[in-house]
Short mmCIF file of C-alpha atoms in Angstrom, two decimals:
data_model
loop_
_atom_site.label_atom_id
_atom_site.label_comp_id
_atom_site.label_asym_id
_atom_site.label_seq_id
_atom_site.Cartn_x
_atom_site.Cartn_y
_atom_site.Cartn_z
CA MET A 688 43.96 22.33 -39.06
CA GLY A 689 46.50 19.78 -37.75
CA ALA A 690 45.81 16.59 -35.83
CA GLY A 691 47.19 18.19 -32.70
CA SER A 692 45.02 21.31 -32.80
CA PRO A 693 42.42 21.92 -30.05
CA VAL A 694 39.58 22.02 -32.61
CA TYR A 695 40.57 18.67 -34.09
CA PHE A 696 40.89 17.15 -30.62
CA GLY A 697 37.45 18.47 -29.67
CA ARG A 698 35.86 16.91 -32.75
CA VAL A 699 37.48 13.56 -32.00
CA CYS A 700 36.18 13.67 -28.42
CA ALA A 701 32.69 14.54 -29.64
CA SER A 702 32.77 11.66 -32.11
CA VAL A 703 33.90 9.21 -29.42
CA HIS A 704 31.17 10.47 -27.10
CA LYS A 705 28.50 9.86 -29.78
CA VAL A 706 29.75 6.33 -30.38
CA ARG A 707 29.67 5.59 -26.64
CA GLU A 708 26.20 7.13 -26.34
CA LYS A 709 24.86 4.96 -29.18
CA ARG A 710 26.47 1.89 -27.66
CA GLY A 711 24.97 2.74 -24.26
CA ASN A 712 21.51 3.22 -25.77
CA ALA A 713 21.79 -0.09 -27.61
CA MET A 714 22.82 -1.90 -24.42
CA GLU A 715 19.96 -0.29 -22.49
CA ALA A 716 17.48 -1.34 -25.20
CA LEU A 717 18.84 -4.89 -25.09
CA ALA A 718 18.56 -5.00 -21.29
CA LEU A 719 14.94 -3.81 -21.47
CA GLU A 720 14.18 -6.44 -24.13
CA ARG A 721 15.70 -9.17 -21.96
CA LYS A 722 13.73 -7.95 -18.95
CA ALA A 723 10.50 -7.99 -20.97
CA GLU A 724 11.22 -11.55 -22.14
CA GLN A 725 11.97 -12.68 -18.58
CA ASN A 726 8.70 -11.16 -17.39
CA ARG A 727 6.78 -12.92 -20.17
CA GLU A 728 8.29 -16.24 -19.09
CA LEU A 729 7.54 -15.50 -15.43
CA ARG A 730 3.92 -14.63 -16.22
CA GLU A 731 3.49 -17.88 -18.16
CA ARG A 732 4.96 -19.85 -15.26
CA LEU A 733 2.71 -17.99 -12.85
CA LEU A 734 -0.44 -18.93 -14.78
CA GLN A 735 0.64 -22.58 -14.71
CA LEU A 736 1.32 -22.51 -10.96
CA LYS A 737 -1.94 -20.75 -10.15
CA LYS A 738 -3.84 -23.51 -11.93
CA GLU A 739 -1.83 -26.28 -10.26
CA ARG A 740 -2.19 -24.79 -6.76
CA ASN A 741 -5.73 -23.39 -7.15
CA ALA A 742 -4.25 -20.08 -6.03
CA ILE A 743 -5.48 -16.51 -6.01
CA ILE A 744 -3.22 -13.45 -6.09
CA LEU A 745 -4.20 -10.40 -4.05
CA ALA A 746 -2.17 -7.23 -4.58
CA HIS A 747 -2.29 -3.98 -2.68
CA TYR A 748 -2.41 -0.75 -4.68
CA TYR A 749 1.08 0.12 -3.41
CA GLN A 750 2.75 -2.86 -5.11
CA ARG A 751 5.05 -2.61 -8.13
CA ASP A 752 3.28 -2.37 -11.50
CA GLU A 753 4.54 -5.84 -12.51
CA ILE A 754 2.75 -7.32 -9.47
CA GLN A 755 -0.49 -5.40 -10.00
CA GLU A 756 -0.56 -6.47 -13.66
CA VAL A 757 -0.83 -10.17 -12.75
CA ALA A 758 -3.08 -9.89 -9.69
CA ASP A 759 -6.54 -11.42 -9.61
CA PHE A 760 -7.64 -8.56 -7.39
CA ARG A 761 -6.06 -5.19 -6.74
CA GLY A 762 -7.30 -3.14 -3.83
CA ASP A 763 -6.80 -1.45 -0.50
CA SER A 764 -6.68 -3.29 2.81
CA PHE A 765 -10.47 -3.42 3.17
CA LEU A 766 -11.25 -4.88 -0.26
CA LEU A 767 -8.44 -7.42 -0.01
CA ALA A 768 -9.60 -8.51 3.46
CA GLN A 769 -13.05 -9.11 1.97
CA LYS A 770 -11.62 -11.12 -0.91
CA ALA A 771 -9.54 -13.24 1.47
CA ALA A 772 -12.65 -14.03 3.51
CA GLU A 773 -14.75 -14.92 0.44
CA THR A 774 -12.36 -16.82 -1.84
CA ASP A 775 -12.79 -20.46 -2.86
CA ALA A 776 -9.08 -20.77 -3.69
CA ASP A 777 -6.92 -23.18 -1.70
CA VAL A 778 -3.93 -20.80 -1.70
CA ILE A 779 -3.86 -17.05 -1.16
CA VAL A 780 -0.75 -15.21 -2.32
CA PHE A 781 -0.86 -11.84 -0.59
CA CYS A 782 1.30 -9.24 -2.28
CA GLY A 783 1.47 -6.58 0.38
CA VAL A 784 3.09 -6.40 3.80
CA HIS A 785 3.12 -8.96 6.60
CA PHE A 786 0.10 -7.78 8.59
CA MET A 787 -2.04 -8.07 5.45
CA GLY A 788 -1.03 -11.69 5.07
CA GLU A 789 -1.88 -12.23 8.74
CA SER A 790 -5.34 -10.71 8.24
CA ALA A 791 -5.96 -13.03 5.29
CA LYS A 792 -4.90 -16.05 7.35
CA ILE A 793 -7.10 -15.00 10.26
CA LEU A 794 -10.15 -14.60 8.00
CA ALA A 795 -9.40 -17.74 5.99
CA PRO A 796 -7.78 -20.09 8.54
CA ASN A 797 -8.18 -23.19 6.37
CA LYS A 798 -6.36 -21.61 3.43
CA THR A 799 -2.64 -21.60 2.82
CA VAL A 800 -1.47 -17.97 2.83
CA ILE A 801 1.93 -17.06 1.43
CA ILE A 802 3.71 -13.77 0.78
CA PRO A 803 6.49 -13.23 -1.78
CA ASP A 804 8.96 -11.77 0.74
CA GLU A 805 8.67 -12.15 4.51
CA ARG A 806 10.77 -9.00 5.01
CA ALA A 807 7.80 -6.90 3.87
CA GLY A 808 6.94 -5.44 7.24
CA CYS A 809 5.17 -2.27 8.36
CA PRO A 810 6.99 0.23 10.62
CA MET A 811 3.68 1.73 11.74
CA ALA A 812 2.37 -1.67 12.84
CA ASP A 813 5.57 -2.09 14.87
CA MET A 814 4.96 1.19 16.71
CA VAL A 815 2.28 -0.31 18.96
CA ASN A 816 2.89 -3.15 21.41
CA VAL A 817 0.60 -5.39 23.43
CA ASP A 818 1.89 -4.32 26.87
CA GLY A 819 1.41 -0.64 26.07
CA LEU A 820 -2.08 -1.20 24.73
CA ARG A 821 -3.09 -3.25 27.77
CA LYS A 822 -1.89 -0.48 30.10
CA LEU A 823 -3.92 2.06 28.13
CA LYS A 824 -7.01 -0.15 28.34
CA ALA A 825 -6.54 -0.42 32.13
CA GLN A 826 -6.37 3.39 32.37
CA HIS A 827 -9.60 3.76 30.36
CA PRO A 828 -11.81 0.79 31.37
CA ASN A 829 -14.93 2.20 29.71
CA ALA A 830 -13.25 2.76 26.34
CA LYS A 831 -13.51 0.47 23.32
CA VAL A 832 -10.43 -0.19 21.22
CA VAL A 833 -10.58 0.60 17.50
CA THR A 834 -7.48 -0.59 15.68
CA TYR A 835 -6.40 0.35 12.20
CA ILE A 836 -5.92 -2.80 10.12
CA ASN A 837 -2.26 -1.78 9.72
CA SER A 838 -1.38 -3.68 12.88
CA SER A 839 -0.15 -7.09 14.02
CA ALA A 840 -2.39 -10.06 14.79
CA GLU A 841 -1.46 -9.73 18.48
CA ILE A 842 -2.75 -6.14 18.57
CA LYS A 843 -5.93 -7.12 16.71
CA ALA A 844 -6.48 -9.76 19.40
CA GLU A 845 -6.56 -6.95 22.01
CA THR A 846 -9.06 -5.00 19.93
CA ASP A 847 -12.83 -4.60 19.95
CA ILE A 848 -13.10 -3.76 16.25
CA CYS A 849 -10.72 -3.08 13.37
CA CYS A 850 -11.07 -0.52 10.61
CA THR A 851 -9.36 0.65 7.43
CA SER A 852 -8.93 4.17 6.13
CA ALA A 853 -11.94 3.52 3.88
CA ASN A 854 -14.36 2.85 6.76
CA ALA A 855 -12.65 4.35 9.82
CA VAL A 856 -15.25 7.06 10.47
CA ARG A 857 -18.17 4.63 10.06
CA VAL A 858 -16.53 2.09 12.35
CA VAL A 859 -15.82 4.60 15.14
CA ASN A 860 -19.34 5.99 14.97
CA SER A 861 -20.77 2.45 15.08
CA VAL A 862 -19.08 1.59 18.37
CA ASP A 863 -21.31 1.50 21.45
CA ALA A 864 -19.04 3.63 23.64
CA ASP A 865 -18.40 7.32 24.17
CA GLU A 866 -14.66 6.81 24.56
CA ILE A 867 -12.38 5.27 21.92
CA ILE A 868 -8.79 4.07 22.23
CA TRP A 869 -7.39 4.47 18.73
CA VAL A 870 -4.25 2.66 17.52
CA PRO A 871 -1.78 3.00 15.93
CA ASP A 872 -1.93 5.89 13.38
CA LYS A 873 -2.19 9.31 14.99
CA ASN A 874 -2.70 11.10 11.66
CA LEU A 875 -5.68 8.99 10.62
CA GLY A 876 -6.89 9.22 14.21
CA HIS A 877 -6.79 13.02 14.06
CA TYR A 878 -8.80 12.95 10.81
CA VAL A 879 -11.43 10.64 12.33
CA GLN A 880 -11.59 12.81 15.46
CA GLN A 881 -12.91 15.67 13.32
CA LYS A 882 -15.76 13.43 12.14
CA THR A 883 -17.08 12.10 15.45
CA ASP A 884 -18.41 13.33 18.79
CA LYS A 885 -16.67 10.51 20.63
CA LYS A 886 -13.65 11.14 22.82
CA MET A 887 -10.57 9.59 21.24
CA ILE A 888 -7.38 8.54 23.01
CA ILE A 889 -4.90 8.41 20.14
CA TRP A 890 -1.74 6.30 20.00
CA GLU A 891 1.39 8.06 18.71
CA GLY A 892 2.12 5.89 15.65
CA TYR A 893 2.35 6.99 12.04
CA CYS A 894 3.07 5.80 8.49
CA ASN A 895 6.67 6.65 7.64
CA THR A 896 5.83 7.21 3.98
CA HIS A 897 2.72 9.38 4.30
CA ASP A 898 4.08 11.33 7.27
CA MET A 899 7.02 12.42 5.11
CA LEU A 900 4.84 14.68 2.97
CA THR A 901 5.04 18.33 4.08
CA VAL A 902 3.07 21.52 3.51
CA LYS A 903 6.06 22.91 1.62
CA ASP A 904 6.01 19.94 -0.77
CA VAL A 905 2.34 20.48 -1.51
CA GLU A 906 2.60 24.26 -1.89
CA GLU A 907 5.50 23.89 -4.33
CA MET A 908 3.53 21.40 -6.42
CA LYS A 909 0.44 23.61 -6.37
CA ALA A 910 2.56 26.50 -7.65
CA LYS A 911 3.87 24.32 -10.51
CA HIS A 912 0.44 22.91 -11.35
CA PRO A 913 -2.15 25.56 -10.47
CA ASN A 914 -4.99 23.78 -12.29
CA ALA A 915 -4.48 20.48 -10.47
CA GLN A 916 -6.61 19.18 -7.60
CA PHE A 917 -4.75 17.97 -4.53
CA VAL A 918 -6.06 14.55 -3.44
CA VAL A 919 -4.64 13.26 -0.16
CA HIS A 920 -4.70 10.22 2.11
CA PRO A 921 -5.65 10.84 5.78
CA GLU A 922 -2.47 9.03 6.91
CA CYS A 923 -0.68 12.29 6.01
CA ARG A 924 -0.05 14.98 8.61
CA PRO A 925 -3.14 17.02 9.63
CA GLU A 926 -1.71 20.25 8.22
CA VAL A 927 -1.16 18.50 4.88
CA VAL A 928 -4.63 16.92 4.89
CA ALA A 929 -6.07 20.39 5.52
CA LEU A 930 -4.78 21.46 2.10
CA GLY A 931 -6.63 18.68 0.29
CA ASP A 932 -9.29 19.33 -2.34
CA PHE A 933 -10.29 15.75 -1.68
CA VAL A 934 -9.40 13.55 1.31
CA GLY A 935 -9.93 9.81 1.27
CA SER A 936 -8.60 6.27 1.30
CA THR A 937 -6.60 4.96 -1.62
CA THR A 938 -9.73 3.48 -3.19
CA ALA A 939 -11.66 6.70 -2.62
CA ILE A 940 -8.88 8.74 -4.24
CA ILE A 941 -8.85 6.47 -7.31
CA LYS A 942 -12.64 6.67 -7.61
CA HIS A 943 -12.68 10.46 -7.18
CA CYS A 944 -10.03 11.01 -9.84
CA LYS A 945 -11.89 8.75 -12.27
CA GLU A 946 -15.23 10.50 -11.77
CA SER A 947 -13.98 14.10 -11.43
CA ASP A 948 -14.21 16.59 -14.30
CA CYS A 949 -10.73 17.77 -13.35
CA GLN A 950 -8.00 16.59 -15.74
CA GLU A 951 -4.95 17.07 -13.51
CA PHE A 952 -4.17 15.92 -9.98
CA ILE A 953 -1.48 16.22 -7.34
CA VAL A 954 -1.51 12.92 -5.49
CA GLY A 955 -0.73 12.65 -1.77
CA THR A 956 -0.42 8.92 -1.28
CA GLU A 957 2.00 6.07 -2.12
CA ASP A 958 3.19 6.11 -5.73
CA GLY A 959 2.11 2.53 -6.51
CA THR A 960 -1.40 3.99 -6.73
CA GLY A 961 -0.32 5.48 -10.04
CA TYR A 962 -0.86 2.13 -11.78
CA GLN A 963 -4.61 2.08 -11.07
CA LEU A 964 -4.98 5.84 -11.55
CA ARG A 965 -3.48 5.64 -15.05
CA LEU A 966 -5.49 2.51 -15.85
CA ASP A 967 -8.80 4.09 -14.84
CA SER A 968 -8.07 7.59 -16.16
CA PRO A 969 -5.65 7.31 -19.12
CA GLY A 970 -6.45 10.80 -20.39
CA LYS A 971 -5.68 12.52 -17.10
CA THR A 972 -2.39 13.75 -15.63
CA PHE A 973 -1.09 12.74 -12.21
CA HIS A 974 1.77 14.37 -10.28
CA PHE A 975 2.85 12.74 -7.03
CA ALA A 976 3.31 15.39 -4.35
CA THR A 977 6.90 14.31 -3.67
CA LYS A 978 9.23 11.67 -5.09
CA TYR A 979 9.55 10.20 -1.59
CA LEU A 980 6.01 8.79 -1.49
CA VAL A 981 7.40 5.27 -1.87
CA CYS A 982 6.92 2.51 0.70
CA PRO A 983 10.14 0.44 0.61
CA ASN A 984 8.41 -2.47 2.37
CA MET A 985 5.72 -2.71 -0.29
CA LYS A 986 8.34 -2.58 -3.01
CA VAL A 987 10.42 -5.55 -1.78
CA ASN A 988 7.97 -7.83 -3.61
CA ASN A 989 8.55 -8.43 -7.31
CA LEU A 990 7.36 -10.79 -10.04
CA LYS A 991 10.30 -13.18 -9.66
CA LYS A 992 9.71 -13.55 -5.90
CA LEU A 993 5.98 -14.00 -6.51
CA VAL A 994 6.60 -16.94 -8.85
CA LYS A 995 9.17 -18.48 -6.51
CA SER A 996 6.79 -18.26 -3.55
CA LEU A 997 4.20 -20.30 -5.47
CA GLU A 998 6.82 -22.81 -6.59
CA THR A 999 8.10 -23.40 -3.07
CA MET A 1000 4.88 -22.53 -1.20
CA GLN A 1001 7.03 -20.38 1.08
CA PRO A 1002 7.11 -18.21 3.09
CA GLN A 1003 3.80 -19.15 4.67
CA ILE A 1004 1.89 -17.04 7.17
CA TYR A 1005 1.09 -18.65 10.51
CA VAL A 1006 -0.99 -17.10 13.31
CA PRO A 1007 -1.35 -18.97 16.65
CA GLU A 1008 -4.96 -20.12 16.98
CA ASP A 1009 -5.55 -18.43 20.35
CA VAL A 1010 -4.43 -15.12 18.85
CA ALA A 1011 -6.28 -15.71 15.58
CA ALA A 1012 -9.58 -16.49 17.32
CA LYS A 1013 -9.59 -13.15 19.17
CA ALA A 1014 -8.29 -11.17 16.19
CA ARG A 1015 -10.91 -12.76 13.92
CA LEU A 1016 -13.70 -11.24 16.01
CA SER A 1017 -12.35 -7.72 15.55
CA LEU A 1018 -11.96 -8.21 11.79
CA GLU A 1019 -15.39 -9.81 11.35
CA ARG A 1020 -17.01 -6.95 13.27
CA MET A 1021 -15.33 -4.54 10.85
CA LEU A 1022 -16.66 -6.42 7.83
CA GLN A 1023 -20.18 -6.21 9.24
CA VAL A 1024 -20.18 -2.38 9.43
CA LYS A 1025 -22.10 -0.91 6.48
#
């Protein structure tokens, strides 16, 4: 077999490919090692800064794993709002999206509230505006406004009471009115509507991430994993929620999966929830219903930005006092509902 034969050439190519593959694997391992070392250094710096600033770190369940790992409290919007209202810390670092930082500032006006990246917005919160809500209130003068916490401070200021997905049904049923203006999430509004006798006027907003999940996605996953339970967030489309073996807020989903005898789940909510699911239920298997259940706004925060925000104490959250005073009433009323 000569050096110019096809067989010889093929063997040479295969050998070169193996060398390149080994080199690539070595480089990847080195990059991961460097990343791990950087994260260790960042975590050490973070602990130092937290002590210096008397700071607390709140992280939503949809944050990156590296953020959730260093948080003092992980939770959904309701739990984190409670923690913001109760904390003795001087500084609150809110790892979530902008409206969450606003809620913390409203409930803790004397605290400094910072977020790692001010670009972390919420498209659903942007789908409702003050002028539109005021017009709707004028059309329904006897209605009370219930606003999902996923909303701006200005909208909360136009609101009678706020809610989260964890307490939405209880809040609506607690309101002393037969007619409810509900903003901004139509999917959660539809779910609540099935649980109350009140008339609901529902705003046409939605969560871009949850609304992306389709019946086809769920049916395909059920076919692949016939023994799995489908657990779903009520921000998903009504026809998707109807397929759920369990429907609930992020916290309720995590709790259900931990306590259930089932060992396998198809998850219909944002994929950051996987961190807490795996932590609470290490022996169980979780399949997210589609790879697109990722909130890009939640994921703009990372460990490096978190440390930098505490170093610079920027960007800070500010809410005008006249807006904050009105919005605070709607949030405090929510916290009082049992």
